[in-house]
Amino acid sequence: MKRDHLLLLLALLPLALLLSGCSGPQRADSLPPLVLYDPAGASGTVLSGEEAEQTVRGVQSGRQVETGGTLSDGTVFTLYKDGTLEMDNLSGRVSAALTGEPLLSDVIDQITRVVFLEHVQTIGEHSCEKLPKVTSVTCPDWNVTIGDYAFADCTSLTDIVWGGTREIGAYAFTGCSSLRTLTTGAYTTTLRGHAFDGCTSLQSVELRDAV
């Protein structure tokens, strides 16, 4: 999605919502398609479902959107100007390696916070590896599986508190040299080898009710 396309959409969206009678958040499947037109009028991109929902949410909350779209694995994302990257995938799995995604290639260094939304149950291998400016990660409040190398070499990541983590993969946080504490909720059943290699600032790891 081109940046000028998104800016044009955001400029016209409040009027479109007013004319359509939309006064508040709606279910993704009830939102009318949003059509983002090329400034020259030559083409248009239709946003529907979760993409439309996230775009509307950003406008209604008053947050400024930097960019958004769909990654190669079907993950829908919105990057806000405050550095927050929100991601969701109805399949339950985020498997795309963010640093290799063309839609994010120019903005990787702007991401300071990663938020996985309600459907995410698995954070795949290498998915958030080498995000240099990310300081915090937020996951849904249930058991999430973290894949191998999922957050490897996120050198600015400091503290993590999650509601629940079923499994932490091998080398999941290796090289996170600023990581100080990690606390997860109940039902952590598997902690694989070398998960915290190179975490030279790590002071505590609390796996509540771990098996």
PDB file of C-alpha atoms in Angstrom:
ATOM      1  CA  MET A   1       0.000   0.000   0.000  1.00  0.00           C
ATOM      2  CA  LYS A   2       1.524   3.289  -1.045  1.00  0.00           C
ATOM      3  CA  ARG A   3       1.836   5.965   1.586  1.00  0.00           C
ATOM      4  CA  ASP A   4       0.054   8.625  -0.509  1.00  0.00           C
ATOM      5  CA  HIS A   5      -2.820   6.175  -1.001  1.00  0.00           C
ATOM      6  CA  LEU A   6      -3.203   5.748   2.757  1.00  0.00           C
ATOM      7  CA  LEU A   7      -3.064   9.476   3.432  1.00  0.00           C
ATOM      8  CA  LEU A   8      -5.807  10.050   0.851  1.00  0.00           C
ATOM      9  CA  LEU A   9      -7.968   7.364   2.444  1.00  0.00           C
ATOM     10  CA  LEU A  10      -7.572   8.830   5.918  1.00  0.00           C
ATOM     11  CA  ALA A  11      -8.483  12.291   4.627  1.00  0.00           C
ATOM     12  CA  LEU A  12     -11.728  11.018   3.092  1.00  0.00           C
ATOM     13  CA  LEU A  13     -12.688   8.346   5.618  1.00  0.00           C
ATOM     14  CA  PRO A  14     -14.410  10.567   8.244  1.00  0.00           C
ATOM     15  CA  LEU A  15     -16.768  11.906   5.576  1.00  0.00           C
ATOM     16  CA  ALA A  16     -17.431   8.407   4.272  1.00  0.00           C
ATOM     17  CA  LEU A  17     -18.262   7.188   7.779  1.00  0.00           C
ATOM     18  CA  LEU A  18     -20.628  10.094   8.333  1.00  0.00           C
ATOM     19  CA  LEU A  19     -22.458   9.512   5.073  1.00  0.00           C
ATOM     20  CA  SER A  20     -22.738   5.785   5.736  1.00  0.00           C
ATOM     21  CA  GLY A  21     -24.179   6.390   9.218  1.00  0.00           C
ATOM     22  CA  CYS A  22     -21.292   4.651  10.950  1.00  0.00           C
ATOM     23  CA  SER A  23     -21.158   6.095  14.472  1.00  0.00           C
ATOM     24  CA  GLY A  24     -18.974   3.539  16.231  1.00  0.00           C
ATOM     25  CA  PRO A  25     -16.953   0.329  15.899  1.00  0.00           C
ATOM     26  CA  GLN A  26     -18.585  -2.462  13.903  1.00  0.00           C
ATOM     27  CA  ARG A  27     -17.868  -6.108  13.338  1.00  0.00           C
ATOM     28  CA  ALA A  28     -15.350  -6.704  10.567  1.00  0.00           C
ATOM     29  CA  ASP A  29     -17.869  -8.704   8.541  1.00  0.00           C
ATOM     30  CA  SER A  30     -20.443  -5.893   8.768  1.00  0.00           C
ATOM     31  CA  LEU A  31     -18.210  -3.079   7.553  1.00  0.00           C
ATOM     32  CA  PRO A  32     -18.775  -1.898   3.978  1.00  0.00           C
ATOM     33  CA  PRO A  33     -15.691  -2.188   1.751  1.00  0.00           C
ATOM     34  CA  LEU A  34     -13.395   0.829   1.824  1.00  0.00           C
ATOM     35  CA  VAL A  35     -12.025   1.759  -1.578  1.00  0.00           C
ATOM     36  CA  LEU A  36      -8.637   3.452  -1.709  1.00  0.00           C
ATOM     37  CA  TYR A  37      -8.266   5.209  -5.052  1.00  0.00           C
ATOM     38  CA  ASP A  38      -5.097   6.155  -6.835  1.00  0.00           C
ATOM     39  CA  PRO A  39      -4.740   9.973  -6.827  1.00  0.00           C
ATOM     40  CA  ALA A  40      -4.706   9.903 -10.619  1.00  0.00           C
ATOM     41  CA  GLY A  41      -7.929   7.922 -10.633  1.00  0.00           C
ATOM     42  CA  ALA A  42      -6.361   5.065 -12.559  1.00  0.00           C
ATOM     43  CA  SER A  43      -6.916   2.279 -10.067  1.00  0.00           C
ATOM     44  CA  GLY A  44      -8.217   1.409  -6.619  1.00  0.00           C
ATOM     45  CA  THR A  45      -7.505  -1.017  -3.790  1.00  0.00           C
ATOM     46  CA  VAL A  46     -10.434  -2.462  -1.840  1.00  0.00           C
ATOM     47  CA  LEU A  47     -10.002  -2.889   1.912  1.00  0.00           C
ATOM     48  CA  SER A  48     -12.553  -5.126   3.580  1.00  0.00           C
ATOM     49  CA  GLY A  49     -12.932  -7.328   6.635  1.00  0.00           C
ATOM     50  CA  GLU A  50     -10.098  -6.993   9.142  1.00  0.00           C
ATOM     51  CA  GLU A  51      -8.196  -4.425   7.047  1.00  0.00           C
ATOM     52  CA  ALA A  52     -11.209  -2.129   7.059  1.00  0.00           C
ATOM     53  CA  GLU A  53     -11.776  -2.743  10.762  1.00  0.00           C
ATOM     54  CA  GLN A  54      -8.227  -1.801  11.696  1.00  0.00           C
ATOM     55  CA  THR A  55      -8.267   1.311   9.485  1.00  0.00           C
ATOM     56  CA  VAL A  56     -11.560   2.463  11.009  1.00  0.00           C
ATOM     57  CA  ARG A  57     -10.264   1.721  14.521  1.00  0.00           C
ATOM     58  CA  GLY A  58      -7.234   3.925  13.928  1.00  0.00           C
ATOM     59  CA  VAL A  59      -9.299   6.832  12.665  1.00  0.00           C
ATOM     60  CA  GLN A  60     -11.888   6.586  15.435  1.00  0.00           C
ATOM     61  CA  SER A  61      -9.248   6.390  18.170  1.00  0.00           C
ATOM     62  CA  GLY A  62      -7.534   9.485  16.859  1.00  0.00           C
ATOM     63  CA  ARG A  63      -4.263   7.629  16.307  1.00  0.00           C
ATOM     64  CA  GLN A  64      -2.313   8.475  13.203  1.00  0.00           C
ATOM     65  CA  VAL A  65      -1.636   5.575  10.863  1.00  0.00           C
ATOM     66  CA  GLU A  66       1.739   5.278   9.146  1.00  0.00           C
ATOM     67  CA  THR A  67       0.901   2.287   6.947  1.00  0.00           C
ATOM     68  CA  GLY A  68      -1.045  -0.970   6.923  1.00  0.00           C
ATOM     69  CA  GLY A  69      -1.971  -3.962   4.821  1.00  0.00           C
ATOM     70  CA  THR A  70      -1.671  -7.740   4.593  1.00  0.00           C
ATOM     71  CA  LEU A  71       1.584  -9.682   4.921  1.00  0.00           C
ATOM     72  CA  SER A  72       2.548 -12.735   2.893  1.00  0.00           C
ATOM     73  CA  ASP A  73       1.091 -15.143   5.483  1.00  0.00           C
ATOM     74  CA  GLY A  74      -2.283 -13.366   5.601  1.00  0.00           C
ATOM     75  CA  THR A  75      -1.488 -11.381   8.750  1.00  0.00           C
ATOM     76  CA  VAL A  76      -3.251  -8.020   8.767  1.00  0.00           C
ATOM     77  CA  PHE A  77      -1.154  -5.215  10.234  1.00  0.00           C
ATOM     78  CA  THR A  78      -1.399  -1.553  11.119  1.00  0.00           C
ATOM     79  CA  LEU A  79       1.646   0.545  11.953  1.00  0.00           C
ATOM     80  CA  TYR A  80       0.848   3.753  13.828  1.00  0.00           C
ATOM     81  CA  LYS A  81       3.013   6.847  13.830  1.00  0.00           C
ATOM     82  CA  ASP A  82       3.765   6.313  17.535  1.00  0.00           C
ATOM     83  CA  GLY A  83       5.732   3.185  16.548  1.00  0.00           C
ATOM     84  CA  THR A  84       3.085   0.616  17.578  1.00  0.00           C
ATOM     85  CA  LEU A  85       2.676  -2.306  15.195  1.00  0.00           C
ATOM     86  CA  GLU A  86      -0.596  -4.234  15.634  1.00  0.00           C
ATOM     87  CA  MET A  87      -0.993  -7.638  14.005  1.00  0.00           C
ATOM     88  CA  ASP A  88      -3.740 -10.229  13.803  1.00  0.00           C
ATOM     89  CA  ASN A  89      -4.382 -13.382  11.802  1.00  0.00           C
ATOM     90  CA  LEU A  90      -7.624 -15.351  11.783  1.00  0.00           C
ATOM     91  CA  SER A  91      -5.610 -18.548  11.277  1.00  0.00           C
ATOM     92  CA  GLY A  92      -4.133 -18.010  14.745  1.00  0.00           C
ATOM     93  CA  ARG A  93      -0.550 -17.976  13.491  1.00  0.00           C
ATOM     94  CA  VAL A  94       1.805 -15.140  12.563  1.00  0.00           C
ATOM     95  CA  SER A  95       4.566 -16.786  10.539  1.00  0.00           C
ATOM     96  CA  ALA A  96       5.875 -14.009   8.275  1.00  0.00           C
ATOM     97  CA  ALA A  97       9.399 -12.784   9.013  1.00  0.00           C
ATOM     98  CA  LEU A  98       8.780  -9.064   9.357  1.00  0.00           C
ATOM     99  CA  THR A  99      12.226  -7.985   8.230  1.00  0.00           C
ATOM    100  CA  GLY A 100      11.660  -9.749   4.900  1.00  0.00           C
ATOM    101  CA  GLU A 101       8.239  -8.276   4.173  1.00  0.00           C
ATOM    102  CA  PRO A 102       8.255  -5.670   1.348  1.00  0.00           C
ATOM    103  CA  LEU A 103       5.417  -3.672   2.948  1.00  0.00           C
ATOM    104  CA  LEU A 104       7.543  -3.148   6.078  1.00  0.00           C
ATOM    105  CA  SER A 105      11.005  -2.855   4.552  1.00  0.00           C
ATOM    106  CA  ASP A 106      11.074   0.948   4.714  1.00  0.00           C
ATOM    107  CA  VAL A 107       9.607   1.255   8.211  1.00  0.00           C
ATOM    108  CA  ILE A 108      11.306  -1.527  10.223  1.00  0.00           C
ATOM    109  CA  ASP A 109      13.312   1.024  12.199  1.00  0.00           C
ATOM    110  CA  GLN A 110      10.105   2.872  13.165  1.00  0.00           C
ATOM    111  CA  ILE A 111       8.625  -0.091  15.045  1.00  0.00           C
ATOM    112  CA  THR A 112       9.051   0.335  18.808  1.00  0.00           C
ATOM    113  CA  ARG A 113       6.181  -1.786  20.142  1.00  0.00           C
ATOM    114  CA  VAL A 114       4.617  -4.987  18.811  1.00  0.00           C
ATOM    115  CA  VAL A 115       1.030  -5.899  19.747  1.00  0.00           C
ATOM    116  CA  PHE A 116      -0.477  -9.249  18.775  1.00  0.00           C
ATOM    117  CA  LEU A 117      -4.272  -9.045  18.742  1.00  0.00           C
ATOM    118  CA  GLU A 118      -6.927 -11.460  19.895  1.00  0.00           C
ATOM    119  CA  HIS A 119      -6.706 -14.292  17.338  1.00  0.00           C
ATOM    120  CA  VAL A 120      -2.962 -14.893  17.579  1.00  0.00           C
ATOM    121  CA  GLN A 121      -2.011 -18.172  19.268  1.00  0.00           C
ATOM    122  CA  THR A 122       1.370 -18.848  17.648  1.00  0.00           C
ATOM    123  CA  ILE A 123       4.257 -16.494  16.951  1.00  0.00           C
ATOM    124  CA  GLY A 124       6.235 -18.315  14.304  1.00  0.00           C
ATOM    125  CA  GLU A 125       9.939 -18.937  13.853  1.00  0.00           C
ATOM    126  CA  HIS A 126      12.011 -15.820  13.076  1.00  0.00           C
ATOM    127  CA  SER A 127       8.831 -13.718  12.840  1.00  0.00           C
ATOM    128  CA  CYS A 128      10.040 -10.764  14.923  1.00  0.00           C
ATOM    129  CA  GLU A 129      13.754 -11.399  14.674  1.00  0.00           C
ATOM    130  CA  LYS A 130      16.166  -8.443  14.448  1.00  0.00           C
ATOM    131  CA  LEU A 131      13.735  -5.589  15.103  1.00  0.00           C
ATOM    132  CA  PRO A 132      16.307  -3.093  16.404  1.00  0.00           C
ATOM    133  CA  LYS A 133      14.023  -0.502  18.024  1.00  0.00           C
ATOM    134  CA  VAL A 134      11.355  -2.721  19.628  1.00  0.00           C
ATOM    135  CA  THR A 135      11.240  -2.227  23.407  1.00  0.00           C
ATOM    136  CA  SER A 136       8.031  -4.085  24.319  1.00  0.00           C
ATOM    137  CA  VAL A 137       5.786  -6.890  23.098  1.00  0.00           C
ATOM    138  CA  THR A 138       2.146  -7.502  24.052  1.00  0.00           C
ATOM    139  CA  CYS A 139       0.303 -10.787  23.490  1.00  0.00           C
ATOM    140  CA  PRO A 140      -3.290 -11.948  24.086  1.00  0.00           C
ATOM    141  CA  ASP A 141      -4.115 -13.080  27.622  1.00  0.00           C
ATOM    142  CA  TRP A 142      -4.050 -16.779  26.884  1.00  0.00           C
ATOM    143  CA  ASN A 143      -1.523 -19.448  26.030  1.00  0.00           C
ATOM    144  CA  VAL A 144       0.708 -18.429  23.152  1.00  0.00           C
ATOM    145  CA  THR A 145       3.389 -20.567  21.530  1.00  0.00           C
ATOM    146  CA  ILE A 146       6.609 -18.692  20.754  1.00  0.00           C
ATOM    147  CA  GLY A 147       8.591 -20.219  17.906  1.00  0.00           C
ATOM    148  CA  ASP A 148      12.341 -20.714  17.570  1.00  0.00           C
ATOM    149  CA  TYR A 149      14.261 -17.435  17.107  1.00  0.00           C
ATOM    150  CA  ALA A 150      10.948 -15.525  17.254  1.00  0.00           C
ATOM    151  CA  PHE A 151      12.507 -12.470  18.948  1.00  0.00           C
ATOM    152  CA  ALA A 152      16.188 -13.197  18.430  1.00  0.00           C
ATOM    153  CA  ASP A 153      18.509 -10.168  18.331  1.00  0.00           C
ATOM    154  CA  CYS A 154      15.853  -7.625  19.317  1.00  0.00           C
ATOM    155  CA  THR A 155      18.559  -5.699  21.113  1.00  0.00           C
ATOM    156  CA  SER A 156      16.293  -2.950  22.526  1.00  0.00           C
ATOM    157  CA  LEU A 157      13.691  -5.312  24.040  1.00  0.00           C
ATOM    158  CA  THR A 158      13.673  -4.802  27.820  1.00  0.00           C
ATOM    159  CA  ASP A 159      10.764  -6.293  29.801  1.00  0.00           C
ATOM    160  CA  ILE A 160       8.064  -8.800  28.846  1.00  0.00           C
ATOM    161  CA  VAL A 161       4.934  -9.674  30.820  1.00  0.00           C
ATOM    162  CA  TRP A 162       2.444 -11.980  29.098  1.00  0.00           C
ATOM    163  CA  GLY A 163      -0.805 -13.501  30.304  1.00  0.00           C
ATOM    164  CA  GLY A 164       0.122 -17.022  29.265  1.00  0.00           C
ATOM    165  CA  THR A 165       2.758 -18.842  27.248  1.00  0.00           C
ATOM    166  CA  ARG A 166       2.471 -22.515  26.389  1.00  0.00           C
ATOM    167  CA  GLU A 167       5.914 -22.947  24.852  1.00  0.00           C
ATOM    168  CA  ILE A 168       9.059 -20.852  24.436  1.00  0.00           C
ATOM    169  CA  GLY A 169      11.097 -22.085  21.489  1.00  0.00           C
ATOM    170  CA  ALA A 170      14.824 -22.623  21.101  1.00  0.00           C
ATOM    171  CA  TYR A 171      16.835 -19.400  20.820  1.00  0.00           C
ATOM    172  CA  ALA A 172      13.547 -17.460  21.068  1.00  0.00           C
ATOM    173  CA  PHE A 173      15.199 -14.488  22.798  1.00  0.00           C
ATOM    174  CA  THR A 174      18.837 -15.118  21.988  1.00  0.00           C
ATOM    175  CA  GLY A 175      20.839 -11.928  21.602  1.00  0.00           C
ATOM    176  CA  CYS A 176      18.239  -9.735  23.358  1.00  0.00           C
ATOM    177  CA  SER A 177      20.996  -7.975  25.255  1.00  0.00           C
ATOM    178  CA  SER A 178      18.708  -5.391  26.919  1.00  0.00           C
ATOM    179  CA  LEU A 179      16.135  -7.908  28.214  1.00  0.00           C
ATOM    180  CA  ARG A 180      15.887  -7.615  32.019  1.00  0.00           C
ATOM    181  CA  THR A 181      12.797  -9.558  33.076  1.00  0.00           C
ATOM    182  CA  LEU A 182      10.340 -11.988  31.530  1.00  0.00           C
ATOM    183  CA  THR A 183       7.132 -13.018  33.283  1.00  0.00           C
ATOM    184  CA  THR A 184       4.510 -15.335  31.808  1.00  0.00           C
ATOM    185  CA  GLY A 185       1.195 -16.589  33.135  1.00  0.00           C
ATOM    186  CA  ALA A 186       0.087 -20.133  33.846  1.00  0.00           C
ATOM    187  CA  TYR A 187       0.591 -23.284  31.800  1.00  0.00           C
ATOM    188  CA  THR A 188       4.111 -22.768  30.505  1.00  0.00           C
ATOM    189  CA  THR A 189       4.904 -26.392  29.751  1.00  0.00           C
ATOM    190  CA  THR A 190       7.966 -26.209  27.518  1.00  0.00           C
ATOM    191  CA  LEU A 191      11.111 -24.095  27.627  1.00  0.00           C
ATOM    192  CA  ARG A 192      13.468 -25.153  24.849  1.00  0.00           C
ATOM    193  CA  GLY A 193      17.242 -24.927  24.835  1.00  0.00           C
ATOM    194  CA  HIS A 194      19.232 -21.711  24.522  1.00  0.00           C
ATOM    195  CA  ALA A 195      16.072 -19.586  24.719  1.00  0.00           C
ATOM    196  CA  PHE A 196      17.960 -16.816  26.519  1.00  0.00           C
ATOM    197  CA  ASP A 197      21.472 -17.122  25.117  1.00  0.00           C
ATOM    198  CA  GLY A 198      23.175 -13.742  24.975  1.00  0.00           C
ATOM    199  CA  CYS A 199      20.643 -12.030  27.255  1.00  0.00           C
ATOM    200  CA  THR A 200      23.422 -10.368  29.209  1.00  0.00           C
ATOM    201  CA  SER A 201      21.115  -8.003  31.138  1.00  0.00           C
ATOM    202  CA  LEU A 202      18.605 -10.681  32.199  1.00  0.00           C
ATOM    203  CA  GLN A 203      17.894 -10.592  35.927  1.00  0.00           C
ATOM    204  CA  SER A 204      14.829 -12.816  36.319  1.00  0.00           C
ATOM    205  CA  VAL A 205      12.596 -15.249  34.436  1.00  0.00           C
ATOM    206  CA  GLU A 206       9.292 -16.083  36.128  1.00  0.00           C
ATOM    207  CA  LEU A 207       7.247 -18.925  34.652  1.00  0.00           C
ATOM    208  CA  ARG A 208       4.111 -18.965  36.789  1.00  0.00           C
ATOM    209  CA  ASP A 209       2.692 -22.425  37.439  1.00  0.00           C
ATOM    210  CA  ALA A 210       5.102 -23.890  34.903  1.00  0.00           C
ATOM    211  CA  VAL A 211       5.207 -27.668  34.479  1.00  0.00           C
TER     212      VAL A 211
END
